[in-house]
PDB file of C-alpha atoms in Angstrom:
ATOM      1  CA  UNK A   1      36.378  -1.134 -23.749  1.00  0.00           C
ATOM      2  CA  UNK A   2      34.331  -3.301 -21.381  1.00  0.00           C
ATOM      3  CA  UNK A   3      31.075  -2.377 -23.152  1.00  0.00           C
ATOM      4  CA  UNK A   4      32.494  -3.681 -26.433  1.00  0.00           C
ATOM      5  CA  UNK A   5      33.472  -6.921 -24.727  1.00  0.00           C
ATOM      6  CA  UNK A   6      29.973  -7.327 -23.281  1.00  0.00           C
ATOM      7  CA  UNK A   7      28.421  -6.825 -26.724  1.00  0.00           C
ATOM      8  CA  UNK A   8      30.482  -9.679 -28.156  1.00  0.00           C
ATOM      9  CA  UNK A   9      29.380 -12.084 -25.416  1.00  0.00           C
ATOM     10  CA  UNK A  10      26.209 -14.157 -25.990  1.00  0.00           C
ATOM     11  CA  UNK A  11      23.089 -12.854 -24.292  1.00  0.00           C
ATOM     12  CA  UNK A  12      21.712 -15.863 -22.426  1.00  0.00           C
ATOM     13  CA  UNK A  13      18.891 -14.018 -20.699  1.00  0.00           C
ATOM     14  CA  UNK A  14      15.444 -15.592 -21.201  1.00  0.00           C
ATOM     15  CA  UNK A  15      13.137 -14.131 -23.849  1.00  0.00           C
ATOM     16  CA  UNK A  16      10.079 -12.530 -22.252  1.00  0.00           C
ATOM     17  CA  UNK A  17       8.009 -11.547 -25.300  1.00  0.00           C
ATOM     18  CA  UNK A  18       7.758 -12.236 -29.057  1.00  0.00           C
ATOM     19  CA  UNK A  19       6.103 -10.017 -31.676  1.00  0.00           C
ATOM     20  CA  UNK A  20       5.703  -9.809 -35.435  1.00  0.00           C
ATOM     21  CA  UNK A  21       6.200  -6.562 -37.354  1.00  0.00           C
ATOM     22  CA  UNK A  22       5.779  -5.503 -40.961  1.00  0.00           C
ATOM     23  CA  UNK A  23       8.500  -2.855 -41.152  1.00  0.00           C
ATOM     24  CA  UNK A  24      11.875  -3.766 -39.586  1.00  0.00           C
ATOM     25  CA  UNK A  25      12.516  -0.057 -38.993  1.00  0.00           C
ATOM     26  CA  UNK A  26       9.459   0.165 -36.713  1.00  0.00           C
ATOM     27  CA  UNK A  27      10.510  -2.318 -34.097  1.00  0.00           C
ATOM     28  CA  UNK A  28       8.827  -1.631 -30.727  1.00  0.00           C
ATOM     29  CA  UNK A  29      10.915  -0.183 -27.927  1.00  0.00           C
ATOM     30  CA  UNK A  30      12.818  -2.850 -26.040  1.00  0.00           C
ATOM     31  CA  UNK A  31      12.587  -5.377 -28.913  1.00  0.00           C
ATOM     32  CA  UNK A  32      15.202  -6.639 -31.365  1.00  0.00           C
ATOM     33  CA  UNK A  33      14.170  -7.572 -34.908  1.00  0.00           C
ATOM     34  CA  UNK A  34      15.457 -10.710 -36.647  1.00  0.00           C
ATOM     35  CA  UNK A  35      15.966  -9.207 -40.087  1.00  0.00           C
ATOM     36  CA  UNK A  36      18.740 -11.477 -41.437  1.00  0.00           C
ATOM     37  CA  UNK A  37      19.027 -15.248 -41.807  1.00  0.00           C
ATOM     38  CA  UNK A  38      21.544 -17.091 -39.671  1.00  0.00           C
ATOM     39  CA  UNK A  39      23.039 -19.266 -42.408  1.00  0.00           C
ATOM     40  CA  UNK A  40      23.073 -16.942 -45.442  1.00  0.00           C
ATOM     41  CA  UNK A  41      22.837 -13.439 -43.965  1.00  0.00           C
ATOM     42  CA  UNK A  42      19.947 -12.756 -46.322  1.00  0.00           C
ATOM     43  CA  UNK A  43      16.525 -11.179 -45.819  1.00  0.00           C
ATOM     44  CA  UNK A  44      14.646 -13.012 -43.029  1.00  0.00           C
ATOM     45  CA  UNK A  45      11.176 -12.065 -44.313  1.00  0.00           C
ATOM     46  CA  UNK A  46       8.654 -14.761 -43.371  1.00  0.00           C
ATOM     47  CA  UNK A  47       5.817 -13.638 -45.704  1.00  0.00           C
ATOM     48  CA  UNK A  48       7.645 -14.161 -48.998  1.00  0.00           C
ATOM     49  CA  UNK A  49       4.698 -13.589 -51.319  1.00  0.00           C
ATOM     50  CA  UNK A  50       5.813 -10.745 -53.553  1.00  0.00           C
ATOM     51  CA  UNK A  51       3.796  -7.540 -53.462  1.00  0.00           C
ATOM     52  CA  UNK A  52       0.180  -6.645 -52.786  1.00  0.00           C
ATOM     53  CA  UNK A  53      -1.196  -3.875 -55.025  1.00  0.00           C
ATOM     54  CA  UNK A  54       2.329  -2.631 -55.614  1.00  0.00           C
ATOM     55  CA  UNK A  55       3.264  -2.807 -51.911  1.00  0.00           C
ATOM     56  CA  UNK A  56       5.679  -5.460 -50.748  1.00  0.00           C
ATOM     57  CA  UNK A  57       4.329  -7.532 -47.878  1.00  0.00           C
ATOM     58  CA  UNK A  58       6.868  -8.529 -45.258  1.00  0.00           C
ATOM     59  CA  UNK A  59       6.824 -10.120 -41.821  1.00  0.00           C
ATOM     60  CA  UNK A  60       9.672 -10.218 -39.312  1.00  0.00           C
ATOM     61  CA  UNK A  61       9.962 -11.727 -35.865  1.00  0.00           C
ATOM     62  CA  UNK A  62      11.119  -9.448 -33.071  1.00  0.00           C
ATOM     63  CA  UNK A  63      11.836 -10.462 -29.512  1.00  0.00           C
ATOM     64  CA  UNK A  64      12.488  -8.828 -26.155  1.00  0.00           C
ATOM     65  CA  UNK A  65      14.264  -9.863 -22.981  1.00  0.00           C
ATOM     66  CA  UNK A  66      13.038  -6.908 -20.932  1.00  0.00           C
ATOM     67  CA  UNK A  67       9.443  -6.284 -22.101  1.00  0.00           C
ATOM     68  CA  UNK A  68       6.434  -8.487 -21.488  1.00  0.00           C
ATOM     69  CA  UNK A  69       4.505  -9.905 -18.567  1.00  0.00           C
ATOM     70  CA  UNK A  70       6.423  -9.546 -15.338  1.00  0.00           C
ATOM     71  CA  UNK A  71       7.921 -12.792 -13.972  1.00  0.00           C
ATOM     72  CA  UNK A  72       6.977 -14.737 -17.144  1.00  0.00           C
ATOM     73  CA  UNK A  73       9.433 -16.080 -19.722  1.00  0.00           C
ATOM     74  CA  UNK A  74       9.181 -17.980 -23.019  1.00  0.00           C
ATOM     75  CA  UNK A  75       9.547 -21.697 -22.346  1.00  0.00           C
ATOM     76  CA  UNK A  76       9.082 -23.093 -25.864  1.00  0.00           C
ATOM     77  CA  UNK A  77       8.346 -22.107 -29.483  1.00  0.00           C
ATOM     78  CA  UNK A  78       6.372 -24.011 -32.129  1.00  0.00           C
ATOM     79  CA  UNK A  79       5.136 -23.545 -35.701  1.00  0.00           C
ATOM     80  CA  UNK A  80       1.610 -24.730 -36.535  1.00  0.00           C
ATOM     81  CA  UNK A  81      -0.767 -24.519 -39.474  1.00  0.00           C
ATOM     82  CA  UNK A  82      -2.818 -21.360 -39.970  1.00  0.00           C
ATOM     83  CA  UNK A  83      -6.091 -22.908 -38.790  1.00  0.00           C
ATOM     84  CA  UNK A  84      -4.596 -25.292 -36.269  1.00  0.00           C
ATOM     85  CA  UNK A  85      -5.393 -24.890 -32.592  1.00  0.00           C
ATOM     86  CA  UNK A  86      -2.203 -24.172 -30.643  1.00  0.00           C
ATOM     87  CA  UNK A  87      -1.065 -26.633 -27.962  1.00  0.00           C
ATOM     88  CA  UNK A  88      -2.287 -26.099 -24.420  1.00  0.00           C
ATOM     89  CA  UNK A  89      -0.531 -23.200 -22.743  1.00  0.00           C
ATOM     90  CA  UNK A  90       0.730 -21.663 -26.010  1.00  0.00           C
ATOM     91  CA  UNK A  91      -0.073 -18.132 -27.172  1.00  0.00           C
ATOM     92  CA  UNK A  92      -0.683 -17.054 -30.770  1.00  0.00           C
ATOM     93  CA  UNK A  93       0.599 -13.935 -32.515  1.00  0.00           C
ATOM     94  CA  UNK A  94      -2.295 -12.895 -34.726  1.00  0.00           C
ATOM     95  CA  UNK A  95      -1.537  -9.245 -35.630  1.00  0.00           C
ATOM     96  CA  UNK A  96       1.543  -7.202 -36.446  1.00  0.00           C
ATOM     97  CA  UNK A  97       2.698  -4.909 -33.648  1.00  0.00           C
ATOM     98  CA  UNK A  98       3.488  -1.921 -35.882  1.00  0.00           C
ATOM     99  CA  UNK A  99       0.649  -1.920 -38.450  1.00  0.00           C
ATOM    100  CA  UNK A 100      -2.047  -4.146 -36.883  1.00  0.00           C
ATOM    101  CA  UNK A 101      -2.195  -6.370 -39.957  1.00  0.00           C
ATOM    102  CA  UNK A 102      -2.643 -10.112 -40.232  1.00  0.00           C
ATOM    103  CA  UNK A 103       0.551 -11.642 -38.906  1.00  0.00           C
ATOM    104  CA  UNK A 104       0.797 -14.892 -40.873  1.00  0.00           C
ATOM    105  CA  UNK A 105      -0.310 -16.780 -43.932  1.00  0.00           C
ATOM    106  CA  UNK A 106      -0.491 -20.575 -44.182  1.00  0.00           C
ATOM    107  CA  UNK A 107       1.754 -21.135 -41.153  1.00  0.00           C
ATOM    108  CA  UNK A 108       2.022 -19.304 -37.842  1.00  0.00           C
ATOM    109  CA  UNK A 109       4.290 -19.076 -34.820  1.00  0.00           C
ATOM    110  CA  UNK A 110       3.134 -19.709 -31.253  1.00  0.00           C
ATOM    111  CA  UNK A 111       5.034 -19.717 -27.979  1.00  0.00           C
ATOM    112  CA  UNK A 112       4.543 -20.831 -24.397  1.00  0.00           C
ATOM    113  CA  UNK A 113       4.859 -18.559 -21.381  1.00  0.00           C
ATOM    114  CA  UNK A 114       5.567 -19.905 -17.896  1.00  0.00           C
ATOM    115  CA  UNK A 115       6.445 -18.357 -14.581  1.00  0.00           C
ATOM    116  CA  UNK A 116      10.149 -17.825 -14.192  1.00  0.00           C
ATOM    117  CA  UNK A 117      10.431 -19.757 -10.921  1.00  0.00           C
ATOM    118  CA  UNK A 118       8.561 -22.730 -12.437  1.00  0.00           C
ATOM    119  CA  UNK A 119      10.571 -22.944 -15.671  1.00  0.00           C
ATOM    120  CA  UNK A 120      13.148 -25.715 -15.955  1.00  0.00           C
ATOM    121  CA  UNK A 121      14.591 -23.988 -19.040  1.00  0.00           C
ATOM    122  CA  UNK A 122      13.959 -20.881 -21.126  1.00  0.00           C
ATOM    123  CA  UNK A 123      14.221 -19.795 -24.756  1.00  0.00           C
ATOM    124  CA  UNK A 124      17.229 -17.484 -25.025  1.00  0.00           C
ATOM    125  CA  UNK A 125      17.521 -17.019 -28.817  1.00  0.00           C
ATOM    126  CA  UNK A 126      15.584 -17.430 -32.083  1.00  0.00           C
ATOM    127  CA  UNK A 127      17.176 -17.646 -35.531  1.00  0.00           C
ATOM    128  CA  UNK A 128      15.875 -17.942 -39.097  1.00  0.00           C
ATOM    129  CA  UNK A 129      17.524 -20.324 -41.560  1.00  0.00           C
ATOM    130  CA  UNK A 130      17.181 -19.554 -45.291  1.00  0.00           C
ATOM    131  CA  UNK A 131      18.562 -22.730 -46.835  1.00  0.00           C
ATOM    132  CA  UNK A 132      19.098 -25.294 -44.103  1.00  0.00           C
ATOM    133  CA  UNK A 133      16.068 -27.298 -43.026  1.00  0.00           C
ATOM    134  CA  UNK A 134      17.470 -28.510 -39.740  1.00  0.00           C
ATOM    135  CA  UNK A 135      18.543 -26.783 -36.578  1.00  0.00           C
ATOM    136  CA  UNK A 136      22.248 -26.058 -36.074  1.00  0.00           C
ATOM    137  CA  UNK A 137      24.155 -27.362 -33.070  1.00  0.00           C
ATOM    138  CA  UNK A 138      22.761 -25.981 -29.822  1.00  0.00           C
ATOM    139  CA  UNK A 139      19.356 -25.091 -31.337  1.00  0.00           C
ATOM    140  CA  UNK A 140      15.996 -26.862 -31.600  1.00  0.00           C
ATOM    141  CA  UNK A 141      13.688 -26.922 -34.612  1.00  0.00           C
ATOM    142  CA  UNK A 142      10.414 -25.015 -34.224  1.00  0.00           C
ATOM    143  CA  UNK A 143       9.145 -25.506 -37.783  1.00  0.00           C
ATOM    144  CA  UNK A 144       9.033 -24.045 -41.262  1.00  0.00           C
ATOM    145  CA  UNK A 145       7.171 -20.896 -42.340  1.00  0.00           C
ATOM    146  CA  UNK A 146       6.902 -20.262 -46.093  1.00  0.00           C
ATOM    147  CA  UNK A 147      10.213 -21.942 -46.839  1.00  0.00           C
ATOM    148  CA  UNK A 148      12.085 -20.360 -43.891  1.00  0.00           C
ATOM    149  CA  UNK A 149      13.193 -22.548 -40.983  1.00  0.00           C
ATOM    150  CA  UNK A 150      12.625 -21.205 -37.474  1.00  0.00           C
ATOM    151  CA  UNK A 151      14.950 -22.485 -34.739  1.00  0.00           C
ATOM    152  CA  UNK A 152      15.295 -21.609 -31.080  1.00  0.00           C
ATOM    153  CA  UNK A 153      17.902 -22.053 -28.379  1.00  0.00           C
ATOM    154  CA  UNK A 154      17.187 -23.016 -24.777  1.00  0.00           C
ATOM    155  CA  UNK A 155      19.193 -22.255 -21.693  1.00  0.00           C
ATOM    156  CA  UNK A 156      18.776 -22.241 -17.918  1.00  0.00           C
ATOM    157  CA  UNK A 157      16.105 -20.075 -16.410  1.00  0.00           C
ATOM    158  CA  UNK A 158      18.093 -17.187 -14.979  1.00  0.00           C
ATOM    159  CA  UNK A 159      16.515 -15.433 -12.017  1.00  0.00           C
ATOM    160  CA  UNK A 160      16.099 -11.646 -12.399  1.00  0.00           C
ATOM    161  CA  UNK A 161      18.296  -9.239 -10.496  1.00  0.00           C
ATOM    162  CA  UNK A 162      16.364  -8.187  -7.430  1.00  0.00           C
ATOM    163  CA  UNK A 163      16.339  -4.712  -5.959  1.00  0.00           C
ATOM    164  CA  UNK A 164      18.477  -4.172  -3.002  1.00  0.00           C
ATOM    165  CA  UNK A 165      16.670  -5.022   0.183  1.00  0.00           C
ATOM    166  CA  UNK A 166      17.425  -4.566   3.829  1.00  0.00           C
ATOM    167  CA  UNK A 167      19.818  -7.328   4.794  1.00  0.00           C
ATOM    168  CA  UNK A 168      20.227  -8.814   8.178  1.00  0.00           C
ATOM    169  CA  UNK A 169      23.434  -7.762   9.943  1.00  0.00           C
ATOM    170  CA  UNK A 170      26.076 -10.396   9.460  1.00  0.00           C
ATOM    171  CA  UNK A 171      27.473 -12.146  12.458  1.00  0.00           C
ATOM    172  CA  UNK A 172      30.784 -10.634  13.382  1.00  0.00           C
ATOM    173  CA  UNK A 173      33.712 -12.788  14.263  1.00  0.00           C
ATOM    174  CA  UNK A 174      34.641 -10.416  17.033  1.00  0.00           C
ATOM    175  CA  UNK A 175      32.832  -8.511  19.744  1.00  0.00           C
ATOM    176  CA  UNK A 176      32.084  -4.837  19.327  1.00  0.00           C
ATOM    177  CA  UNK A 177      32.512  -4.295  23.068  1.00  0.00           C
ATOM    178  CA  UNK A 178      36.081  -4.100  24.363  1.00  0.00           C
ATOM    179  CA  UNK A 179      37.323  -7.184  26.100  1.00  0.00           C
ATOM    180  CA  UNK A 180      37.153  -6.926  29.824  1.00  0.00           C
ATOM    181  CA  UNK A 181      40.485  -7.259  31.584  1.00  0.00           C
ATOM    182  CA  UNK A 182      40.708  -9.201  34.797  1.00  0.00           C
ATOM    183  CA  UNK A 183      41.802  -7.048  37.698  1.00  0.00           C
ATOM    184  CA  UNK A 184      42.997  -9.053  40.710  1.00  0.00           C
ATOM    185  CA  UNK A 185      40.703  -8.516  43.647  1.00  0.00           C
ATOM    186  CA  UNK A 186      42.316  -6.713  46.526  1.00  0.00           C
ATOM    187  CA  UNK A 187      40.496  -6.237  49.758  1.00  0.00           C
ATOM    188  CA  UNK A 188      40.210  -2.572  50.549  1.00  0.00           C
ATOM    189  CA  UNK A 189      40.501  -1.822  54.201  1.00  0.00           C
ATOM    190  CA  UNK A 190      37.423  -0.103  55.478  1.00  0.00           C
ATOM    191  CA  UNK A 191      37.785   2.828  57.908  1.00  0.00           C
ATOM    192  CA  UNK A 192      36.950   1.939  61.475  1.00  0.00           C
ATOM    193  CA  UNK A 193      33.344   2.399  62.371  1.00  0.00           C
ATOM    194  CA  UNK A 194      32.196   4.843  64.970  1.00  0.00           C
ATOM    195  CA  UNK A 195      31.011   2.027  67.148  1.00  0.00           C
ATOM    196  CA  UNK A 196      34.370   0.274  67.097  1.00  0.00           C
ATOM    197  CA  UNK A 197      36.207   3.477  67.922  1.00  0.00           C
ATOM    198  CA  UNK A 198      33.853   4.157  70.776  1.00  0.00           C
ATOM    199  CA  UNK A 199      34.119   0.594  71.935  1.00  0.00           C
ATOM    200  CA  UNK A 200      37.889   0.805  72.189  1.00  0.00           C
ATOM    201  CA  UNK A 201      37.980   4.243  73.768  1.00  0.00           C
ATOM    202  CA  UNK A 202      38.540   4.238  77.501  1.00  0.00           C
ATOM    203  CA  UNK A 203      35.349   4.785  79.394  1.00  0.00           C
ATOM    204  CA  UNK A 204      35.803   5.862  82.979  1.00  0.00           C
ATOM    205  CA  UNK A 205      39.365   4.619  82.717  1.00  0.00           C
ATOM    206  CA  UNK A 206      38.327   1.185  81.379  1.00  0.00           C
ATOM    207  CA  UNK A 207      39.100   0.192  77.799  1.00  0.00           C
ATOM    208  CA  UNK A 208      36.202  -1.412  75.963  1.00  0.00           C
ATOM    209  CA  UNK A 209      36.430  -4.970  74.799  1.00  0.00           C
ATOM    210  CA  UNK A 210      35.002  -6.796  71.851  1.00  0.00           C
ATOM    211  CA  UNK A 211      31.573  -7.116  73.350  1.00  0.00           C
ATOM    212  CA  UNK A 212      28.862  -7.755  70.779  1.00  0.00           C
ATOM    213  CA  UNK A 213      26.658  -5.294  72.621  1.00  0.00           C
ATOM    214  CA  UNK A 214      28.566  -2.296  71.435  1.00  0.00           C
ATOM    215  CA  UNK A 215      25.530  -0.093  71.695  1.00  0.00           C
ATOM    216  CA  UNK A 216      25.612  -0.591  75.491  1.00  0.00           C
ATOM    217  CA  UNK A 217      28.984   1.131  75.625  1.00  0.00           C
ATOM    218  CA  UNK A 218      27.403   4.250  74.222  1.00  0.00           C
ATOM    219  CA  UNK A 219      25.347   4.597  77.361  1.00  0.00           C
ATOM    220  CA  UNK A 220      28.498   5.491  79.306  1.00  0.00           C
ATOM    221  CA  UNK A 221      29.534   8.300  77.036  1.00  0.00           C
ATOM    222  CA  UNK A 222      28.825  11.240  79.315  1.00  0.00           C
ATOM    223  CA  UNK A 223      30.498  14.606  79.331  1.00  0.00           C
ATOM    224  CA  UNK A 224      33.163  15.055  82.007  1.00  0.00           C
ATOM    225  CA  UNK A 225      31.665  18.401  83.053  1.00  0.00           C
ATOM    226  CA  UNK A 226      28.131  19.656  82.949  1.00  0.00           C
ATOM    227  CA  UNK A 227      27.026  21.595  79.928  1.00  0.00           C
ATOM    228  CA  UNK A 228      26.524  25.322  80.371  1.00  0.00           C
ATOM    229  CA  UNK A 229      23.002  26.365  81.129  1.00  0.00           C
ATOM    230  CA  UNK A 230      21.101  28.134  78.397  1.00  0.00           C
ATOM    231  CA  UNK A 231      20.506  31.813  78.916  1.00  0.00           C
ATOM    232  CA  UNK A 232      17.326  32.362  80.857  1.00  0.00           C
ATOM    233  CA  UNK A 233      14.662  34.972  80.391  1.00  0.00           C
ATOM    234  CA  UNK A 234      15.759  38.443  81.584  1.00  0.00           C
ATOM    235  CA  UNK A 235      13.797  40.119  84.352  1.00  0.00           C
ATOM    236  CA  UNK A 236      12.202  43.435  83.459  1.00  0.00           C
ATOM    237  CA  UNK A 237      13.177  46.294  85.753  1.00  0.00           C
ATOM    238  CA  UNK A 238      10.363  48.575  84.763  1.00  0.00           C
ATOM    239  CA  UNK A 239       6.653  48.438  85.491  1.00  0.00           C
ATOM    240  CA  UNK A 240       3.750  48.977  83.181  1.00  0.00           C
ATOM    241  CA  UNK A 241       0.677  51.047  83.826  1.00  0.00           C
ATOM    242  CA  UNK A 242      -1.287  47.833  84.040  1.00  0.00           C
ATOM    243  CA  UNK A 243       0.652  46.852  87.129  1.00  0.00           C
ATOM    244  CA  UNK A 244      -0.569  49.915  88.996  1.00  0.00           C
ATOM    245  CA  UNK A 245      -4.153  49.615  87.899  1.00  0.00           C
TER     246      UNK A 245
END
């Protein structure tokens, strides 16, 4: 359903390449042939000179919006005489893309390529008029080729769709880290130090004060009774032979 809707919408993409072919059934891949006139829906052949040795000679314009030189688009189209030098910056189509034959007689089509980012506008469509000699509304006149009027339509230069690239992380409106909660500060009572306990313990019946020289109080910490003596060396009760020698 959506594909059918897209097909009915106008394709305003810029034209990237223009070719001329002899057989409308041999259009190059990626190109679309203009085989019918816009005003009469008749044959859009631009050669219009009967047959050559029993073979009908035909020329059709075909265009592409995907093939061509990368980053270049068609900026303008013009029709000039066969031996006329094209305007500066314009390219000529001299041979047919399918049969490598001479592309034009008497009059020829040329077009201008510019870089996409430098183009103020771009050619988005080309039509052939069989009877009318002026461009319809929304189109510009390129010129006349063997009684057929060539017109083109311009539109904005649309930038190509870029490949996905690594994007910078967007700035978040919130912090990824959890919000810290304020805990009221409560002073934790520290256990009494050894020095303070010693300082307040009675020493020789006298309770220690708050003297800053607490280390001096440690000098009076002496045991109330003497420590037991360590076991001494035992005396041998036997004699060796060396004692008698």
